[in-house]
Structures are given as structure tokens and as C-alpha cells.
Amino acid sequence: MENNSSAQPDPATNTAPVLPVEWRISDDLIDYPDAVKFMEQRAQDIRDGLQPQTVWLVEHPPLYTSGTSADPAELVDPERFPVFETGRGGRYTYHGPGQRVAYVMLDLKHRGGDVRRFVHDLEEWVIRTLAYFNIIGERREGRVGIWVRYGAPGTPGAGEDKIAAIGVRIRKWVSFHGIALNVDPALDHFDGIIPCGIPDHGVTSLWNLGITASIAEVDSILRTTFEDVFKVSTDA
């Protein structure tokens, strides 16, 4: 997570009504540079009052991204997929088909200017979405993202895998980037990196856990839980 804003929230905005959020879904694979270009422009337009706050659901072609804390040693196979540097916080992540990426562009001045609460709400959004599918998603101190246990704690073979990544950037109190939830990606595609710099744990997905939900089904739940967590209405 990176906050590039030097401004302070206006206390007068803390009680402002929360504005509706535009809900966008792209059916085609979106090239990563095109997504970043859109987010940059939309964030600027939100600041200028020209466009509404936006959540954009996408899938990308296979690629790796490096966040502001990325260690080059964690890029295990740099030739496997394109690698893009990005201004979001975090380390190396994978994006690809079967992974639902949600880019969240909100004006945090209308949410009290509380960046920590915003990140907590992103985590809660994922946790509630997983709960709909009877999956217990959990936070971990010192480890970004949402985690799923397997096996009984303390028994041989027990452990936990990451099912969703979170990385955001804040510029002048408008957020962009967001979450990446593994629905049914090719999990071996994560082998080219040490995901989020955590070598001792793997990654999982809804399908790997036996939940054969479609992207469209997940999208529907994401929309409902987003409205519940962020207390907003979304407009298609």
C-alpha cells in the first residue's frame, strides 16, 4: 500500500454523504498498461468531480506485477510472463485468466480520510465474499492478503494458502488498484515469483478448494458484499 498524498482530509467532508459508485465489468482480457491508464485518468476525474467513484472488475492476460517493495530476487522466472512495475504497495503478484481483479477507485475524503479503515474494508469485502461460498478467509498480522487454512492446526501437513492479494495506491485521497481474488487461475503460474515475498506459504483458489463457481457468480457476490461493507449503492 502506498499513500502519495501530502494533503490532509477536510474534517468538513467527514460527514458528507457517501456518493454512489459506478460498477464496471469487462468481459475481455484487459492489457495491464491499459488498465493502469484508465485508473490514472479515472482517479484524476474523480478528484476533479468529472466522473463517479468506480469499481472495475477485470481479468488480465498472464503477467507479473512488482509493487513498491518488490525484491528482484523474488522474481524467480523473469522470462515466463511480462513483468510490469506498478505504483501500488506490496511486492510481486501474478494476474491472469481465472483471477478476478477488482480495481477500486474511491474518494477517501468522503470516507473520513481513513486509509487504514479503507484497507480493512477491502479485506472484509473479500472475507464476506468467501463466506458466501462457505470458505473461511482470514487476515494475518504482518502478511498482506487473505488466507485460508487447510488441515487441523498442529497436525502434520496442516498449513495455509493465500487466496486473495490486496495492493492499493492513494493519490490526493483517491484510491486505485485494489484486490485480486483467485477463482480458477492456473496456480502453477505463480511459480515464477515468490508471491508477495512470502516463501513459506502457497496460493489457492475457489476451484482448488472445491468451489466451482463461475467468474459471473463471484461477481454477483462481490457486488452485494461491496455494498454491505462500504455502505454504498452501485450503478451499472
mmCIF file with all atom_site columns, N, CA and C in Angstrom, residues 93-95 99-102 122-123 125-127 129-130 135 137-140 143-148 161-167 178-183 185 187 190 195-196 198 202-206 209 222:
data_model
loop_
_atom_site.group_PDB
_atom_site.id
_atom_site.type_symbol
_atom_site.label_atom_id
_atom_site.label_alt_id
_atom_site.label_comp_id
_atom_site.label_asym_id
_atom_site.label_entity_id
_atom_site.label_seq_id
_atom_site.pdbx_PDB_ins_code
_atom_site.Cartn_x
_atom_site.Cartn_y
_atom_site.Cartn_z
_atom_site.occupancy
_atom_site.B_iso_or_equiv
_atom_site.pdbx_formal_charge
_atom_site.auth_seq_id
_atom_site.auth_comp_id
_atom_site.auth_asym_id
_atom_site.auth_atom_id
_atom_site.pdbx_PDB_model_num
ATOM 1   N N  . THR A 1 93  ? 3.240   -9.890  -7.624  1.00 0.00 ? 93  THR A N  1
ATOM 2   C CA . THR A 1 93  ? 1.984   -10.626 -7.705  1.00 0.00 ? 93  THR A CA 1
ATOM 3   C C  . THR A 1 93  ? 1.800   -11.137 -9.125  1.00 0.00 ? 93  THR A C  1
ATOM 4   N N  . TYR A 1 94  ? 0.938   -12.121 -9.236  1.00 0.00 ? 94  TYR A N  1
ATOM 5   C CA . TYR A 1 94  ? 0.548   -12.668 -10.541 1.00 0.00 ? 94  TYR A CA 1
ATOM 6   C C  . TYR A 1 94  ? -0.878  -12.256 -10.845 1.00 0.00 ? 94  TYR A C  1
ATOM 7   N N  . HIS A 1 95  ? -1.142  -11.929 -12.112 1.00 0.00 ? 95  HIS A N  1
ATOM 8   C CA . HIS A 1 95  ? -2.502  -11.752 -12.609 1.00 0.00 ? 95  HIS A CA 1
ATOM 9   C C  . HIS A 1 95  ? -2.666  -12.602 -13.860 1.00 0.00 ? 95  HIS A C  1
ATOM 10  N N  . GLN A 1 99  ? -8.599  -15.246 -12.512 1.00 0.00 ? 99  GLN A N  1
ATOM 11  C CA . GLN A 1 99  ? -8.434  -14.437 -11.301 1.00 0.00 ? 99  GLN A CA 1
ATOM 12  C C  . GLN A 1 99  ? -9.247  -13.164 -11.484 1.00 0.00 ? 99  GLN A C  1
ATOM 13  N N  . ARG A 1 100 ? -10.131 -12.884 -10.544 1.00 0.00 ? 100 ARG A N  1
ATOM 14  C CA . ARG A 1 100 ? -10.929 -11.665 -10.635 1.00 0.00 ? 100 ARG A CA 1
ATOM 15  C C  . ARG A 1 100 ? -10.199 -10.534 -9.927  1.00 0.00 ? 100 ARG A C  1
ATOM 16  N N  . VAL A 1 101 ? -9.804  -9.554  -10.726 1.00 0.00 ? 101 VAL A N  1
ATOM 17  C CA . VAL A 1 101 ? -9.161  -8.355  -10.202 1.00 0.00 ? 101 VAL A CA 1
ATOM 18  C C  . VAL A 1 101 ? -10.219 -7.263  -10.089 1.00 0.00 ? 101 VAL A C  1
ATOM 19  N N  . ALA A 1 102 ? -10.277 -6.632  -8.944  1.00 0.00 ? 102 ALA A N  1
ATOM 20  C CA . ALA A 1 102 ? -11.222 -5.536  -8.724  1.00 0.00 ? 102 ALA A CA 1
ATOM 21  C C  . ALA A 1 102 ? -10.434 -4.267  -8.438  1.00 0.00 ? 102 ALA A C  1
ATOM 22  N N  . LEU A 1 122 ? -11.444 -3.391  2.494   1.00 0.00 ? 122 LEU A N  1
ATOM 23  C CA . LEU A 1 122 ? -11.127 -4.248  1.354   1.00 0.00 ? 122 LEU A CA 1
ATOM 24  C C  . LEU A 1 122 ? -10.963 -5.699  1.806   1.00 0.00 ? 122 LEU A C  1
ATOM 25  N N  . GLU A 1 123 ? -10.259 -5.889  2.910   1.00 0.00 ? 123 GLU A N  1
ATOM 26  C CA . GLU A 1 123 ? -10.098 -7.242  3.450   1.00 0.00 ? 123 GLU A CA 1
ATOM 27  C C  . GLU A 1 123 ? -11.454 -7.840  3.830   1.00 0.00 ? 123 GLU A C  1
ATOM 28  N N  . TRP A 1 125 ? -14.328 -7.112  2.657   1.00 0.00 ? 125 TRP A N  1
ATOM 29  C CA . TRP A 1 125 ? -15.052 -7.389  1.408   1.00 0.00 ? 125 TRP A CA 1
ATOM 30  C C  . TRP A 1 125 ? -14.724 -8.786  0.895   1.00 0.00 ? 125 TRP A C  1
ATOM 31  N N  . VAL A 1 126 ? -13.444 -9.116  0.864   1.00 0.00 ? 126 VAL A N  1
ATOM 32  C CA . VAL A 1 126 ? -13.031 -10.447 0.406   1.00 0.00 ? 126 VAL A CA 1
ATOM 33  C C  . VAL A 1 126 ? -13.522 -11.521 1.370   1.00 0.00 ? 126 VAL A C  1
ATOM 34  N N  . ILE A 1 127 ? -13.365 -11.288 2.663   1.00 0.00 ? 127 ILE A N  1
ATOM 35  C CA . ILE A 1 127 ? -13.758 -12.279 3.665   1.00 0.00 ? 127 ILE A CA 1
ATOM 36  C C  . ILE A 1 127 ? -15.246 -12.595 3.561   1.00 0.00 ? 127 ILE A C  1
ATOM 37  N N  . THR A 1 129 ? -17.155 -12.208 0.931   1.00 0.00 ? 129 THR A N  1
ATOM 38  C CA . THR A 1 129 ? -17.393 -12.899 -0.334  1.00 0.00 ? 129 THR A CA 1
ATOM 39  C C  . THR A 1 129 ? -17.073 -14.375 -0.207  1.00 0.00 ? 129 THR A C  1
ATOM 40  N N  . LEU A 1 130 ? -15.937 -14.690 0.397   1.00 0.00 ? 130 LEU A N  1
ATOM 41  C CA . LEU A 1 130 ? -15.568 -16.090 0.605   1.00 0.00 ? 130 LEU A CA 1
ATOM 42  C C  . LEU A 1 130 ? -16.568 -16.801 1.503   1.00 0.00 ? 130 LEU A C  1
ATOM 43  N N  . ILE A 1 135 ? -16.245 -20.565 2.721   1.00 0.00 ? 135 ILE A N  1
ATOM 44  C CA . ILE A 1 135 ? -14.791 -20.557 2.887   1.00 0.00 ? 135 ILE A CA 1
ATOM 45  C C  . ILE A 1 135 ? -14.455 -19.525 3.953   1.00 0.00 ? 135 ILE A C  1
ATOM 46  N N  . GLY A 1 137 ? -12.041 -17.049 5.200   1.00 0.00 ? 137 GLY A N  1
ATOM 47  C CA . GLY A 1 137 ? -10.874 -16.246 4.865   1.00 0.00 ? 137 GLY A CA 1
ATOM 48  C C  . GLY A 1 137 ? -10.414 -15.479 6.097   1.00 0.00 ? 137 GLY A C  1
ATOM 49  N N  . GLU A 1 138 ? -9.100  -15.379 6.284   1.00 0.00 ? 138 GLU A N  1
ATOM 50  C CA . GLU A 1 138 ? -8.570  -14.766 7.500   1.00 0.00 ? 138 GLU A CA 1
ATOM 51  C C  . GLU A 1 138 ? -7.452  -13.785 7.180   1.00 0.00 ? 138 GLU A C  1
ATOM 52  N N  . ARG A 1 139 ? -7.341  -12.767 8.036   1.00 0.00 ? 139 ARG A N  1
ATOM 53  C CA . ARG A 1 139 ? -6.209  -11.845 7.999   1.00 0.00 ? 139 ARG A CA 1
ATOM 54  C C  . ARG A 1 139 ? -5.043  -12.463 8.763   1.00 0.00 ? 139 ARG A C  1
ATOM 55  N N  . ARG A 1 140 ? -3.837  -11.998 8.448   1.00 0.00 ? 140 ARG A N  1
ATOM 56  C CA . ARG A 1 140 ? -2.652  -12.425 9.184   1.00 0.00 ? 140 ARG A CA 1
ATOM 57  C C  . ARG A 1 140 ? -1.783  -11.207 9.484   1.00 0.00 ? 140 ARG A C  1
ATOM 58  N N  . ARG A 1 143 ? 1.265   -10.153 7.239   1.00 0.00 ? 143 ARG A N  1
ATOM 59  C CA . ARG A 1 143 ? 1.147   -10.754 5.917   1.00 0.00 ? 143 ARG A CA 1
ATOM 60  C C  . ARG A 1 143 ? -0.070  -10.161 5.219   1.00 0.00 ? 143 ARG A C  1
ATOM 61  N N  . VAL A 1 144 ? 0.180   -9.474  4.123   1.00 0.00 ? 144 VAL A N  1
ATOM 62  C CA . VAL A 1 144 ? -0.911  -8.829  3.397   1.00 0.00 ? 144 VAL A CA 1
ATOM 63  C C  . VAL A 1 144 ? -1.734  -9.877  2.663   1.00 0.00 ? 144 VAL A C  1
ATOM 64  N N  . GLY A 1 145 ? -3.017  -9.633  2.532   1.00 0.00 ? 145 GLY A N  1
ATOM 65  C CA . GLY A 1 145 ? -3.885  -10.526 1.779   1.00 0.00 ? 145 GLY A CA 1
ATOM 66  C C  . GLY A 1 145 ? -4.809  -11.315 2.684   1.00 0.00 ? 145 GLY A C  1
ATOM 67  N N  . ILE A 1 146 ? -5.546  -12.229 2.069   1.00 0.00 ? 146 ILE A N  1
ATOM 68  C CA . ILE A 1 146 ? -6.494  -13.072 2.783   1.00 0.00 ? 146 ILE A CA 1
ATOM 69  C C  . ILE A 1 146 ? -6.064  -14.522 2.640   1.00 0.00 ? 146 ILE A C  1
ATOM 70  N N  . TRP A 1 147 ? -6.128  -15.266 3.751   1.00 0.00 ? 147 TRP A N  1
ATOM 71  C CA . TRP A 1 147 ? -5.544  -16.592 3.861   1.00 0.00 ? 147 TRP A CA 1
ATOM 72  C C  . TRP A 1 147 ? -6.592  -17.636 4.222   1.00 0.00 ? 147 TRP A C  1
ATOM 73  N N  . VAL A 1 148 ? -6.351  -18.869 3.791   1.00 0.00 ? 148 VAL A N  1
ATOM 74  C CA . VAL A 1 148 ? -7.254  -19.982 4.044   1.00 0.00 ? 148 VAL A CA 1
ATOM 75  C C  . VAL A 1 148 ? -6.442  -21.126 4.655   1.00 0.00 ? 148 VAL A C  1
ATOM 76  N N  . ASP A 1 161 ? -2.856  -21.177 2.804   1.00 0.00 ? 161 ASP A N  1
ATOM 77  C CA . ASP A 1 161 ? -2.525  -20.635 1.494   1.00 0.00 ? 161 ASP A CA 1
ATOM 78  C C  . ASP A 1 161 ? -3.223  -19.302 1.306   1.00 0.00 ? 161 ASP A C  1
ATOM 79  N N  . LYS A 1 162 ? -2.646  -18.513 0.435   1.00 0.00 ? 162 LYS A N  1
ATOM 80  C CA . LYS A 1 162 ? -3.225  -17.205 0.121   1.00 0.00 ? 162 LYS A CA 1
ATOM 81  C C  . LYS A 1 162 ? -4.238  -17.363 -1.005  1.00 0.00 ? 162 LYS A C  1
ATOM 82  N N  . ILE A 1 163 ? -5.421  -16.759 -0.806  1.00 0.00 ? 163 ILE A N  1
ATOM 83  C CA . ILE A 1 163 ? -6.461  -16.851 -1.827  1.00 0.00 ? 163 ILE A CA 1
ATOM 84  C C  . ILE A 1 163 ? -6.747  -15.497 -2.470  1.00 0.00 ? 163 ILE A C  1
ATOM 85  N N  . ALA A 1 164 ? -6.305  -14.422 -1.839  1.00 0.00 ? 164 ALA A N  1
ATOM 86  C CA . ALA A 1 164 ? -6.544  -13.096 -2.404  1.00 0.00 ? 164 ALA A CA 1
ATOM 87  C C  . ALA A 1 164 ? -5.422  -12.157 -2.015  1.00 0.00 ? 164 ALA A C  1
ATOM 88  N N  . ALA A 1 165 ? -5.008  -11.332 -2.971  1.00 0.00 ? 165 ALA A N  1
ATOM 89  C CA . ALA A 1 165 ? -3.981  -10.317 -2.741  1.00 0.00 ? 165 ALA A CA 1
ATOM 90  C C  . ALA A 1 165 ? -4.643  -8.950  -2.671  1.00 0.00 ? 165 ALA A C  1
ATOM 91  N N  . ILE A 1 166 ? -4.018  -8.053  -1.912  1.00 0.00 ? 166 ILE A N  1
ATOM 92  C CA . ILE A 1 166 ? -4.511  -6.688  -1.775  1.00 0.00 ? 166 ILE A CA 1
ATOM 93  C C  . ILE A 1 166 ? -3.339  -5.735  -1.933  1.00 0.00 ? 166 ILE A C  1
ATOM 94  N N  . GLY A 1 167 ? -3.485  -4.765  -2.817  1.00 0.00 ? 167 GLY A N  1
ATOM 95  C CA . GLY A 1 167 ? -2.465  -3.744  -3.001  1.00 0.00 ? 167 GLY A CA 1
ATOM 96  C C  . GLY A 1 167 ? -3.108  -2.482  -3.522  1.00 0.00 ? 167 GLY A C  1
ATOM 97  N N  . GLY A 1 178 ? -6.277  -2.398  -6.082  1.00 0.00 ? 178 GLY A N  1
ATOM 98  C CA . GLY A 1 178 ? -7.338  -2.992  -5.287  1.00 0.00 ? 178 GLY A CA 1
ATOM 99  C C  . GLY A 1 178 ? -7.058  -4.412  -4.846  1.00 0.00 ? 178 GLY A C  1
ATOM 100 N N  . ILE A 1 179 ? -7.927  -5.360  -5.261  1.00 0.00 ? 179 ILE A N  1
ATOM 101 C CA . ILE A 1 179 ? -7.829  -6.742  -4.804  1.00 0.00 ? 179 ILE A CA 1
ATOM 102 C C  . ILE A 1 179 ? -7.728  -7.689  -6.003  1.00 0.00 ? 179 ILE A C  1
ATOM 103 N N  . ALA A 1 180 ? -7.204  -8.890  -5.742  1.00 0.00 ? 180 ALA A N  1
ATOM 104 C CA . ALA A 1 180 ? -7.163  -9.951  -6.753  1.00 0.00 ? 180 ALA A CA 1
ATOM 105 C C  . ALA A 1 180 ? -7.572  -11.246 -6.073  1.00 0.00 ? 180 ALA A C  1
ATOM 106 N N  . LEU A 1 181 ? -8.718  -11.784 -6.466  1.00 0.00 ? 181 LEU A N  1
ATOM 107 C CA . LEU A 1 181 ? -9.274  -12.989 -5.858  1.00 0.00 ? 181 LEU A CA 1
ATOM 108 C C  . LEU A 1 181 ? -9.107  -14.168 -6.813  1.00 0.00 ? 181 LEU A C  1
ATOM 109 N N  . ASN A 1 182 ? -8.491  -15.244 -6.323  1.00 0.00 ? 182 ASN A N  1
ATOM 110 C CA . ASN A 1 182 ? -8.249  -16.418 -7.159  1.00 0.00 ? 182 ASN A CA 1
ATOM 111 C C  . ASN A 1 182 ? -9.521  -17.263 -7.253  1.00 0.00 ? 182 ASN A C  1
ATOM 112 N N  . VAL A 1 183 ? -10.155 -17.217 -8.418  1.00 0.00 ? 183 VAL A N  1
ATOM 113 C CA . VAL A 1 183 ? -11.342 -18.035 -8.662  1.00 0.00 ? 183 VAL A CA 1
ATOM 114 C C  . VAL A 1 183 ? -10.908 -19.370 -9.256  1.00 0.00 ? 183 VAL A C  1
ATOM 115 N N  . PRO A 1 185 ? -7.585  -19.581 -11.436 1.00 0.00 ? 185 PRO A N  1
ATOM 116 C CA . PRO A 1 185 ? -6.395  -19.349 -12.251 1.00 0.00 ? 185 PRO A CA 1
ATOM 117 C C  . PRO A 1 185 ? -5.535  -20.608 -12.320 1.00 0.00 ? 185 PRO A C  1
ATOM 118 N N  . LEU A 1 187 ? -2.718  -22.240 -11.104 1.00 0.00 ? 187 LEU A N  1
ATOM 119 C CA . LEU A 1 187 ? -1.917  -21.973 -9.910  1.00 0.00 ? 187 LEU A CA 1
ATOM 120 C C  . LEU A 1 187 ? -0.422  -22.152 -10.152 1.00 0.00 ? 187 LEU A C  1
ATOM 121 N N  . PHE A 1 190 ? 1.919   -19.084 -10.635 1.00 0.00 ? 190 PHE A N  1
ATOM 122 C CA . PHE A 1 190 ? 2.519   -18.361 -9.514  1.00 0.00 ? 190 PHE A CA 1
ATOM 123 C C  . PHE A 1 190 ? 3.949   -18.822 -9.249  1.00 0.00 ? 190 PHE A C  1
ATOM 124 N N  . PRO A 1 195 ? 5.220   -15.217 -4.336  1.00 0.00 ? 195 PRO A N  1
ATOM 125 C CA . PRO A 1 195 ? 4.070   -14.306 -4.241  1.00 0.00 ? 195 PRO A CA 1
ATOM 126 C C  . PRO A 1 195 ? 4.111   -13.458 -2.972  1.00 0.00 ? 195 PRO A C  1
ATOM 127 N N  . CYS A 1 196 ? 4.094   -12.138 -3.183  1.00 0.00 ? 196 CYS A N  1
ATOM 128 C CA . CYS A 1 196 ? 4.082   -11.177 -2.082  1.00 0.00 ? 196 CYS A CA 1
ATOM 129 C C  . CYS A 1 196 ? 5.267   -11.347 -1.146  1.00 0.00 ? 196 CYS A C  1
ATOM 130 N N  . ILE A 1 198 ? 6.482   -14.052 0.269   1.00 0.00 ? 198 ILE A N  1
ATOM 131 C CA . ILE A 1 198 ? 6.257   -14.990 1.382   1.00 0.00 ? 198 ILE A CA 1
ATOM 132 C C  . ILE A 1 198 ? 6.556   -16.405 0.889   1.00 0.00 ? 198 ILE A C  1
ATOM 133 N N  . GLY A 1 202 ? 1.777   -21.204 0.226   1.00 0.00 ? 202 GLY A N  1
ATOM 134 C CA . GLY A 1 202 ? 1.401   -21.273 -1.174  1.00 0.00 ? 202 GLY A CA 1
ATOM 135 C C  . GLY A 1 202 ? 0.186   -20.420 -1.486  1.00 0.00 ? 202 GLY A C  1
ATOM 136 N N  . VAL A 1 203 ? -0.399  -20.690 -2.630  1.00 0.00 ? 203 VAL A N  1
ATOM 137 C CA . VAL A 1 203 ? -1.607  -19.993 -3.062  1.00 0.00 ? 203 VAL A CA 1
ATOM 138 C C  . VAL A 1 203 ? -2.683  -21.028 -3.358  1.00 0.00 ? 203 VAL A C  1
ATOM 139 N N  . THR A 1 204 ? -3.919  -20.595 -3.263  1.00 0.00 ? 204 THR A N  1
ATOM 140 C CA . THR A 1 204 ? -5.039  -21.470 -3.555  1.00 0.00 ? 204 THR A CA 1
ATOM 141 C C  . THR A 1 204 ? -6.099  -20.676 -4.294  1.00 0.00 ? 204 THR A C  1
ATOM 142 N N  . SER A 1 205 ? -7.218  -21.337 -4.582  1.00 0.00 ? 205 SER A N  1
ATOM 143 C CA . SER A 1 205 ? -8.299  -20.702 -5.338  1.00 0.00 ? 205 SER A CA 1
ATOM 144 C C  . SER A 1 205 ? -9.619  -21.330 -4.918  1.00 0.00 ? 205 SER A C  1
ATOM 145 N N  . LEU A 1 206 ? -10.714 -20.713 -5.330  1.00 0.00 ? 206 LEU A N  1
ATOM 146 C CA . LEU A 1 206 ? -12.020 -21.299 -5.060  1.00 0.00 ? 206 LEU A CA 1
ATOM 147 C C  . LEU A 1 206 ? -12.105 -22.704 -5.642  1.00 0.00 ? 206 LEU A C  1
ATOM 148 N N  . LEU A 1 209 ? -10.292 -25.356 -3.863  1.00 0.00 ? 209 LEU A N  1
ATOM 149 C CA . LEU A 1 209 ? -10.964 -25.717 -2.618  1.00 0.00 ? 209 LEU A CA 1
ATOM 150 C C  . LEU A 1 209 ? -12.294 -26.416 -2.868  1.00 0.00 ? 209 LEU A C  1
ATOM 151 N N  . LEU A 1 222 ? -19.544 -10.370 -5.141  1.00 0.00 ? 222 LEU A N  1
ATOM 152 C CA . LEU A 1 222 ? -18.672 -9.225  -4.884  1.00 0.00 ? 222 LEU A CA 1
ATOM 153 C C  . LEU A 1 222 ? -19.474 -7.923  -4.834  1.00 0.00 ? 222 LEU A C  1
#
